[in-house]
Amino acid sequence: MKVGIDLIHFATADYYLGLDTFAAEKHIDVEKFTIGIGQEKMSIAPPDEDVVSLAAKAAAPILRQIDTNEISAVLFATETGVDQSKSAGVFLHGLLGLPNRCRVVEFKHACYAGAAALQMATTMIRANSKEKVLVIAADIAKYDVDTSGEATQGCGAVAMLITESPRIIAIEAGSGYYTDDVMDFWRPNNRTTALVDGKYSTKVYLNSLKHAWEHFTEQTNRTFNDIDYFCYHIPFTKMAEKAHKTLIKKTGADVTQDQFEAQTLASQIYNRIVGNSYSASLFVSFISLLDNNRQSVEGKRISFFSYGSGCVAEFFTGIMQSGYEKVLMTQEHQRKIAQRKPLSYQEYLDFYKQADSVIENIVYPLTNKGPYRLAGIKDHKRYYEKTN
Ligand code: CAA
């Protein structure tokens, strides 16, 4: 049985901070960002945007194409959960009017949880082919102002419908895993911003890639040359470049510069202008490949490397299905990215300083351009609304 991604769509915030604006504010050479870390813009969420409203924006165009009563589970992956107890997925379930006969749960492990949710969904469908699972990966990457992480913020949500006989990609059995209890990036319960040991985190990422690859090859007997395109977790695009170089060195593959670029560049285009979206970032990279690759990727094998600090990593692959182009939502993605409004550094700070989940009562001004938003918090309860 083929199981995988039948439909995929992503959403990001309506605002961005250019790293040129950021560099001017901080008196840093802009090439540190555009070349050194390979980023141009970071999507910035206004106060009335959170992972639930982003997820609703990502999922709604998928749900319009199917009978929503068929959704049997919502698996919501996020590092930026909105409640310590209630799953973000249940807020989403209510906002989108999903059926009551549905399982909903939140998955967490830093940037890794999206891959875990996807793999769990494929397992559920292999056990019962009638299941249709909505997988969400949504995050708002937020670090303290004036720390090294500040330039690597961003936000986004990816919604994926996981089914039998998928129209986009069939996920192949056989994964490589790697877990190690390290402190490279973490966020204690009282904080809305992540703490990170930046340089160390890049080293742990690359080390995890090597270990996950080793396990993957033992599980599948596949080699580097069996893979046509490589999607990596992208906190910033230079990280994906370093990852690909590391994999080439590890495998001893003979890859020209042109081949290197063909294998990786299309999958970085959106991430470069959206920024980090933690659990969603790997799937934004996949969408970027599908929307931007010059040649069709029909029949090609795509690899996915998911890395969640702390750390859990997984390497797996899928095969692109024939006719996949017909169900892509490329124009919606491109329009949404292009329509974002640039922020001055002060406007970004004003958004940034608006604390959210710890507030007891607040009514948010309409800043998010919809169609879904966080309307307010009353007696610690969050209220969402559809705006258009
Ligand atoms: N022109 C061109 N390049 C320049 C430059 C200039 N003017 N100035 C600096 N650079 C280069 C540097 O040489 C360096 O390149 P290398 O990495 O190849 O050596 C690069 O730009 C970055 O410069 P610094 O190392 O000085 O930058 P920094 O101290 O500000 O830290 C960072 C960079 C560690 C990535 C930081 O942005 C950070 O902490 N980010 C958050 C953590 C993160 O994203 N970690 C990634 C792995 S963990 C993960 O993937 C999970 C997750 O999503 C968080």
mmCIF file of C-alpha atoms in Angstrom, residues 176-178 203-218 222-225 227 230 232 241-255 260 305 315:
data_model
loop_
_atom_site.group_PDB
_atom_site.id
_atom_site.type_symbol
_atom_site.label_atom_id
_atom_site.label_comp_id
_atom_site.label_asym_id
_atom_site.label_seq_id
_atom_site.Cartn_x
_atom_site.Cartn_y
_atom_site.Cartn_z
ATOM 1 C CA GLY A 176 17.183 6.416 10.254
ATOM 2 C CA TYR A 177 16.808 7.790 13.778
ATOM 3 C CA TYR A 178 19.131 9.482 16.233
ATOM 4 C CA LYS A 203 27.599 21.003 15.427
ATOM 5 C CA VAL A 204 24.982 18.761 17.046
ATOM 6 C CA TYR A 205 22.778 19.115 13.941
ATOM 7 C CA LEU A 206 25.579 17.889 11.658
ATOM 8 C CA ASN A 207 26.585 15.078 14.019
ATOM 9 C CA SER A 208 22.944 13.925 14.183
ATOM 10 C CA LEU A 209 22.748 13.920 10.400
ATOM 11 C CA LYS A 210 25.715 11.547 10.188
ATOM 12 C CA HIS A 211 24.202 9.170 12.738
ATOM 13 C CA ALA A 212 20.686 9.260 11.262
ATOM 14 C CA TRP A 213 22.170 8.608 7.803
ATOM 15 C CA GLU A 214 24.107 5.583 9.087
ATOM 16 C CA HIS A 215 20.927 4.117 10.556
ATOM 17 C CA PHE A 216 18.967 4.946 7.386
ATOM 18 C CA THR A 217 21.446 3.122 5.150
ATOM 19 C CA GLU A 218 21.433 0.091 7.478
ATOM 20 C CA ARG A 222 20.102 2.914 -0.076
ATOM 21 C CA THR A 223 23.056 5.061 -1.027
ATOM 22 C CA PHE A 224 23.522 8.790 -1.647
ATOM 23 C CA ASN A 225 23.154 8.205 -5.399
ATOM 24 C CA ILE A 227 18.385 10.089 -3.872
ATOM 25 C CA PHE A 230 17.562 16.528 -0.547
ATOM 26 C CA TYR A 232 16.817 19.438 5.177
ATOM 27 C CA GLU A 241 24.375 23.799 2.579
ATOM 28 C CA LYS A 242 26.603 22.651 5.443
ATOM 29 C CA ALA A 243 24.416 19.584 5.935
ATOM 30 C CA HIS A 244 24.671 18.583 2.281
ATOM 31 C CA LYS A 245 28.451 19.041 2.296
ATOM 32 C CA THR A 246 28.645 16.897 5.433
ATOM 33 C CA LEU A 247 26.579 14.121 3.840
ATOM 34 C CA ILE A 248 28.713 14.182 0.688
ATOM 35 C CA LYS A 249 31.885 13.943 2.761
ATOM 36 C CA LYS A 250 30.451 11.140 4.876
ATOM 37 C CA THR A 251 29.316 9.092 1.882
ATOM 38 C CA GLY A 252 32.286 9.899 -0.345
ATOM 39 C CA ALA A 253 29.841 10.847 -3.128
ATOM 40 C CA ASP A 254 31.282 12.530 -6.206
ATOM 41 C CA VAL A 255 29.119 15.630 -6.724
ATOM 42 C CA PHE A 260 25.039 20.141 -5.620
ATOM 43 C CA PHE A 305 16.257 15.198 7.214
ATOM 44 C CA PHE A 315 16.290 10.675 7.837
#
